[in-house]
Structure formats: structure tokens, C-alpha cells
Amino acid sequence: MTHIKYLVAAVMLAGANIAGAEDGAAILQGQCASCHNLTGPAPATLQELWNRKGPDLFYAGLKYKAAWMEVWLQKPERIRPAGMFYPDHVKSDAEGGDEIDDSTLVAHPALPAPEAKAVTAALMELKGKAELVTAGAYTPGTLSRSSGEMLFDKFKGCLACHEIEPGYGGLSGPEVYTAGQRLQEDWLASYLRDPHAWDPKVFMPNKHINETDTRKFIDYFHLLSEEGAK
Ligand code: HEC
Ligand code: HEC
């Protein structure tokens, strides 16, 4: 009796063996394309930016780390504290400041492990705008947490839009304390140099960051991730 149970289980496992990029591409088309741009181009007008429902994924294979992606897709947690388009998800609090209106934010769909693996494989093949990335552009350095913070907060004003730990920092951009785990270094180097080359209408200003500071920012993101804020 028991061996039949094992046999049935083995056959079921084989049937559920979705792991290839091809199966992942089908899932992307069927379940994800309504919110995510898989082919480009990025929004070219403010209206298009406002209508964007989820981050562009047509360069996912250059931007995200596969190991992070596979885990996140199974248990998605919010990365942008106030959603994709900040003004849609804040209300004024009693003191006249901004407060996130949680009731307007919906949970992201989660995938079972085999599908997350297949989708990750498919996303890693999407490499739009590859000409903007130089392989090996980032070389690791050493940086103290306080110099990173000075640069991020005082000198370049990044803290106004990004959280460096849960609950500390601006709310209109993605949290950066998980950026070290999430994002590929060579993509980051390119994005920090010129965010609008990737996303012409994004509210992230081009701060004309030089090569040295770019490396420092990426080192800083690594430090924040290692501290395991999440
Ligand atoms: C109803 C719209 C919607 C659908 C459907 C949807 N997503 Fe998303 N997705 C979003 C939003 C909004 C975010 C930003 C989440 C955040 O920042 O908290 C996001 C974020 C992501 C991210 C993280 C990338 C980043 O930079 O934040 C990945 C990867 C992703 N989605 C993949 C998928 C996949 C794969 C599917 C299909 C199985 C899918 N999404 C279906 C709206 C959607
Ligand atoms: C006015 C607000 C604003 C300022 C100031 C700002 N950013 Fe951003 N940043 C954004 C927005 C908006 C995005 C992209 C949003 C998206 O992908 O949904 C972004 C994206 C990023 C990303 C990619 C994050 C990701 O998870 O996809 C990094 C890294 C980043 N910013 C770092 C910086 C650094 C470093 C500075 C300072 C030099 C800075 N930002 C200043 C708003 C800002």
C-alpha cells in the first residue's frame, strides 16, 4: 500500500515539474502582464507614469538578483512604502503631514515555489536596454556606515525619498535597506549615473553622481542589507 502512495506522489511531482523559462514566460503573460511592462518602452509621459501599475520588468534580468527574486515571488513584501504612485496612496494627517493610506494598497500575488522558479528563469532572460550596463562597472570597496549615511542623507539628499531602515526616511521611493540583496551592482551603477536613461519620467532626480560616489552608494546598500533590516 505504502509504495503505491509513494508512486502517486512521485507522478504528481513530475506533473508539477514547472521549472523552465518557457513555463515561466507563459505565467508572466497570463498573470503578470496586466500590471508589468515586459517588453518596453518605459513610460514617456506623466500620464503613462501615473497609469503604471507595477515596476517595469523588461530589463529584470539586468536589474534583479535571481536568488532574491525567487524568494520574494513566493512571499512578496512591500518595497515601496506608499505603492507605485505615491500621491495615490497618501492622505494628510492631523498635523497636515503625509500619512500612508493603507486601505488603498493591495497585497501582491504570491507564487508557489515551482512557479516562482520558472518565472524567475523567464525574468532573468529579459534584458532590455542592455547597452546601458557595463559588466564589472562596480568593484567592491570599504565604507563606514556613517560615511554612507552622510553621503545619502546630508550631501545628496536621498533620504528625503528613500527609507534606510523600516520607518526611517522618505516614502515616495523604494526602500534602499534591501537594495543590496535585491539589485545587481552593475545595474545600480548605471541607474545612479542616469536614472532617466532607464525611466525617463521617474521622480528620482539625476544628481550627476560620479564614479567614486556611485561605488560608495552601492557599498552602503550592501552594509544596510548585511545589517539584516528585513
Ligand atoms: C495587480 C497588479 C500586479 C500584478 C497582477 C502583478 N504585480 Fe508584480 N508588482 C506590482 C506592484 C504594485 C509592485 C510593487 C510592489 C512594492 O513596491 O511593494 C510589484 C512588484 C513586483 C516585483 C518586484 C520588483 C520591484 O522592483 O518592486 C516583481 C519581481 C514582480 N512584481 C513580479 C510579478 C510577477 C511575476 C507577477 C505575475 C505572477 C506579478 N508581479 C503580478 C503589481 C502587480
Ligand atoms: C524626489 C525623490 C527621490 C530622490 C531625492 C532620490 N530618489 Fe531614488 N528613486 C526615487 C524613485 C521614485 C525611484 C523609482 C521608483 C520605482 O522604481 O518605483 C527611485 C529609485 C532608486 C533606486 C532603485 C531602487 C529600486 O529598488 O528599484 C535607487 C538605488 C535609488 N533610487 C537611490 C537613490 C540615491 C542614491 C539618491 C540620492 C543621490 C536618490 N535615490 C534620490 C525617488 C527619489
XYZ file of C-alpha atoms and ligand atoms in Angstrom:
316
model
C 0.000 0.000 0.000
C 2.690 2.446 1.057
C 4.707 2.031 -2.136
C 1.632 2.949 -4.194
C 1.334 6.142 -2.174
C 4.951 6.944 -2.980
C 4.376 6.174 -6.625
C 1.382 8.512 -6.765
C 3.382 11.237 -5.044
C 6.266 10.799 -7.498
C 3.933 11.033 -10.503
C 2.306 14.166 -9.086
C 5.678 15.763 -8.525
C 6.714 15.015 -12.101
C 3.458 16.589 -13.333
C 4.138 19.718 -11.296
C 7.660 19.989 -12.573
C 7.376 23.528 -13.875
C 10.829 24.988 -13.750
C 11.809 26.121 -17.215
C 11.917 29.655 -18.518
C 9.314 28.694 -21.134
C 6.702 27.833 -18.498
C 7.686 30.982 -16.649
C 7.128 33.119 -19.741
C 3.605 31.706 -20.075
C 2.835 32.562 -16.432
C 4.216 36.082 -16.967
C 1.943 36.624 -19.962
C -1.101 35.169 -18.232
C -0.808 36.534 -14.688
C 1.605 39.442 -14.670
C 1.474 41.380 -17.940
C -1.660 43.292 -16.875
C 0.424 45.201 -14.301
C 4.016 44.841 -15.505
C 5.593 46.029 -18.741
C 7.502 43.022 -20.124
C 8.514 44.471 -23.472
C 9.261 48.195 -23.010
C 9.490 51.053 -23.603
C 9.259 52.819 -20.205
C 6.568 55.490 -19.708
C 7.368 58.525 -21.852
C 4.726 60.894 -20.440
C 3.467 61.745 -16.959
C 0.111 60.226 -17.860
C 1.803 56.912 -18.677
C 3.821 57.091 -15.461
C 0.653 57.643 -13.471
C -1.052 54.700 -15.207
C 1.827 52.337 -14.476
C 0.536 49.627 -12.151
C 3.801 47.862 -11.287
C 7.551 48.295 -11.893
C 8.791 47.746 -15.446
C 10.210 44.243 -15.793
C 11.524 44.337 -19.352
C 15.080 44.664 -18.002
C 14.517 42.395 -14.971
C 17.432 40.156 -15.984
C 19.824 43.095 -15.660
C 18.277 44.672 -12.567
C 17.366 41.984 -10.042
C 19.312 39.248 -8.295
C 17.754 35.883 -9.189
C 18.147 34.443 -5.669
C 16.205 37.360 -4.169
C 13.548 37.241 -6.894
C 12.732 33.567 -6.412
C 12.196 34.017 -2.669
C 10.265 37.301 -2.987
C 7.813 35.894 -5.533
C 6.782 33.231 -3.018
C 6.382 35.697 -0.173
C 6.140 39.237 -1.576
C 6.641 42.065 0.890
C 6.134 45.728 0.146
C 9.202 47.552 -1.234
C 7.591 50.925 -1.916
C 6.006 52.051 1.369
C 3.427 54.148 -0.465
C 2.899 51.991 -3.551
C 3.844 52.683 -7.161
C 2.497 56.198 -7.389
C 2.939 57.964 -4.059
C 0.238 60.669 -4.472
C -2.390 57.930 -4.950
C -1.687 56.393 -1.549
C -1.171 59.219 0.942
C -3.612 61.346 2.889
C -2.994 64.322 5.183
C -2.722 63.527 8.874
C -3.933 65.748 11.722
C -0.761 67.861 11.645
C -1.054 68.432 7.908
C 1.768 65.983 7.099
C 1.554 62.981 4.782
C 0.407 59.614 6.005
C 0.155 56.389 4.017
C -3.419 55.299 3.414
C -3.011 51.522 3.813
C -6.556 50.818 2.717
C -5.595 51.775 -0.855
C -2.654 49.344 -1.034
C -3.255 45.745 -2.086
C -1.110 42.678 -1.361
C 0.996 41.359 -4.250
C 0.043 37.939 -5.685
C 2.306 35.117 -4.413
C 3.505 32.115 -6.439
C 4.115 28.517 -5.323
C 7.806 27.529 -5.279
C 7.999 25.721 -8.682
C 6.277 28.613 -10.450
C 8.455 31.189 -8.706
C 11.487 29.308 -10.004
C 10.150 29.163 -13.569
C 9.101 32.823 -13.550
C 12.495 33.865 -12.180
C 14.198 31.970 -15.016
C 11.974 33.751 -17.545
C 12.534 37.179 -15.969
C 16.307 36.676 -15.999
C 16.094 36.468 -19.790
C 14.552 39.945 -20.089
C 17.432 42.297 -20.805
C 16.079 45.419 -22.440
C 18.449 48.426 -22.586
C 21.455 46.143 -22.050
C 23.608 48.771 -23.770
C 23.319 50.935 -20.634
C 25.037 48.389 -18.400
C 28.793 47.834 -18.259
C 29.706 44.438 -16.825
C 32.178 44.896 -13.967
C 31.398 48.616 -13.584
C 31.147 48.119 -9.833
C 34.155 46.985 -7.837
C 33.616 46.459 -4.100
C 35.206 48.897 -1.671
C 35.059 49.540 2.044
C 32.985 52.232 3.627
C 31.861 53.026 7.153
C 28.175 53.145 7.866
C 28.449 56.791 8.953
C 30.182 57.958 5.750
C 27.486 56.194 3.748
C 24.800 57.880 5.763
C 26.429 61.316 5.387
C 26.544 60.890 1.645
C 22.997 59.521 1.383
C 21.407 61.993 3.768
C 23.428 65.201 4.089
C 25.317 65.582 0.807
C 22.949 64.134 -1.770
C 19.545 64.385 -0.107
C 18.481 60.841 -0.957
C 16.872 60.228 2.445
C 14.026 62.570 1.526
C 12.572 59.851 -0.711
C 14.061 56.534 0.476
C 13.966 54.640 3.776
C 17.321 53.412 5.114
C 15.586 51.330 7.758
C 11.938 50.428 8.281
C 10.112 53.599 9.304
C 13.069 55.955 8.780
C 13.363 58.007 5.622
C 11.171 59.273 2.801
C 8.207 57.332 1.478
C 7.983 58.168 -2.213
C 10.771 55.868 -3.467
C 11.591 52.178 -2.865
C 13.250 51.232 0.462
C 17.024 51.059 -0.017
C 17.822 48.898 3.019
C 17.030 45.811 0.931
C 18.609 47.131 -2.298
C 21.849 45.218 -1.640
C 20.006 41.894 -1.704
C 17.636 42.812 -4.492
C 19.593 44.649 -7.146
C 22.536 43.801 -9.380
C 25.516 46.068 -8.754
C 26.314 46.883 -12.377
C 22.692 47.864 -12.988
C 22.749 50.091 -9.888
C 25.891 51.812 -11.136
C 24.167 52.634 -14.400
C 20.888 53.715 -12.790
C 22.544 56.013 -10.258
C 24.544 57.673 -13.005
C 21.429 58.427 -15.042
C 18.028 57.235 -13.742
C 16.212 58.850 -16.658
C 18.057 56.771 -19.214
C 16.126 53.830 -17.714
C 12.910 55.545 -16.794
C 12.536 58.975 -18.437
C 9.710 60.264 -16.217
C 10.694 58.773 -12.841
C 10.644 61.275 -9.926
C 14.190 60.347 -8.975
C 16.398 63.363 -9.771
C 19.612 62.953 -11.725
C 22.222 64.025 -9.159
C 25.119 63.526 -11.580
C 26.839 61.132 -9.215
C 30.474 60.471 -10.037
C 32.112 57.051 -10.162
C 33.544 57.198 -6.642
C 30.244 58.159 -5.036
C 28.391 55.553 -7.099
C 30.635 52.887 -5.630
C 30.103 54.321 -2.139
C 26.333 54.205 -2.520
C 26.448 50.558 -3.578
C 28.824 49.686 -0.721
C 26.408 51.465 1.607
C 23.438 49.447 0.320
C 25.446 46.270 0.983
C 26.135 47.431 4.551
C 22.448 48.130 5.152
C 21.458 44.718 3.771
C 24.060 42.927 5.873
C 22.630 44.540 8.973
C 19.563 42.499 8.037
C 16.980 45.194 8.485
C 14.486 42.800 6.906
C -2.383 43.977 -9.727
C -1.104 44.349 -10.309
C 0.029 43.333 -10.248
C 0.040 42.031 -10.710
C -1.097 41.233 -11.334
C 1.400 41.575 -10.520
N 2.180 42.551 -9.967
Fe 4.155 42.428 -9.541
N 4.096 44.258 -8.673
C 3.009 45.083 -8.616
C 3.314 46.227 -7.799
C 2.372 47.375 -7.461
C 4.648 46.061 -7.362
C 5.449 46.972 -6.444
C 5.400 46.373 -5.066
C 6.045 47.219 -3.982
O 6.871 48.050 -4.254
O 5.701 46.999 -2.831
C 5.121 44.809 -7.935
C 6.392 44.309 -7.756
C 6.878 43.180 -8.373
C 8.244 42.725 -8.306
C 9.342 43.352 -7.506
C 10.089 44.317 -8.354
C 10.240 45.675 -7.768
O 11.121 46.413 -8.216
O 9.466 46.028 -6.869
C 8.327 41.591 -9.063
C 9.541 40.747 -9.314
C 7.007 41.319 -9.574
N 6.148 42.303 -9.136
C 6.684 40.261 -10.380
C 5.367 39.899 -10.678
C 5.010 38.652 -11.294
C 5.982 37.568 -11.706
C 3.643 38.655 -11.428
C 2.763 37.573 -12.002
C 2.819 36.284 -11.341
C 3.154 39.912 -10.903
N 4.233 40.638 -10.443
C 1.826 40.299 -10.868
C 1.793 44.860 -9.235
C 1.371 43.646 -9.785
C 12.450 63.033 -5.193
C 12.582 61.708 -4.673
C 13.900 60.953 -4.846
C 15.175 61.361 -4.507
C 15.616 62.684 -3.914
C 16.024 60.221 -4.781
N 15.295 59.186 -5.275
Fe 15.997 57.340 -5.727
N 14.189 56.846 -6.506
C 13.048 57.619 -6.446
C 12.005 56.946 -7.177
C 10.583 57.480 -7.350
C 12.562 55.735 -7.687
C 11.974 54.666 -8.576
C 10.674 54.183 -8.242
C 10.285 52.859 -8.763
O 11.055 52.098 -9.374
O 9.148 52.571 -8.492
C 13.919 55.697 -7.214
C 14.789 54.638 -7.441
C 16.006 54.498 -6.821
C 16.793 53.287 -6.804
C 16.362 51.955 -7.394
C 15.623 51.280 -6.279
C 14.810 50.090 -6.590
O 14.546 49.376 -5.628
O 14.416 49.874 -7.729
C 17.930 53.555 -6.087
C 19.025 52.592 -5.755
C 17.864 54.948 -5.700
N 16.671 55.481 -6.135
C 18.856 55.607 -4.987
C 18.856 56.983 -4.758
C 20.005 57.753 -4.322
C 21.364 57.179 -4.044
C 19.584 59.036 -4.225
C 20.418 60.259 -3.857
C 21.515 60.537 -4.750
C 18.178 59.084 -4.581
N 17.774 57.827 -4.914
C 17.393 60.225 -4.568
C 12.938 58.841 -5.812
C 13.985 59.597 -5.345
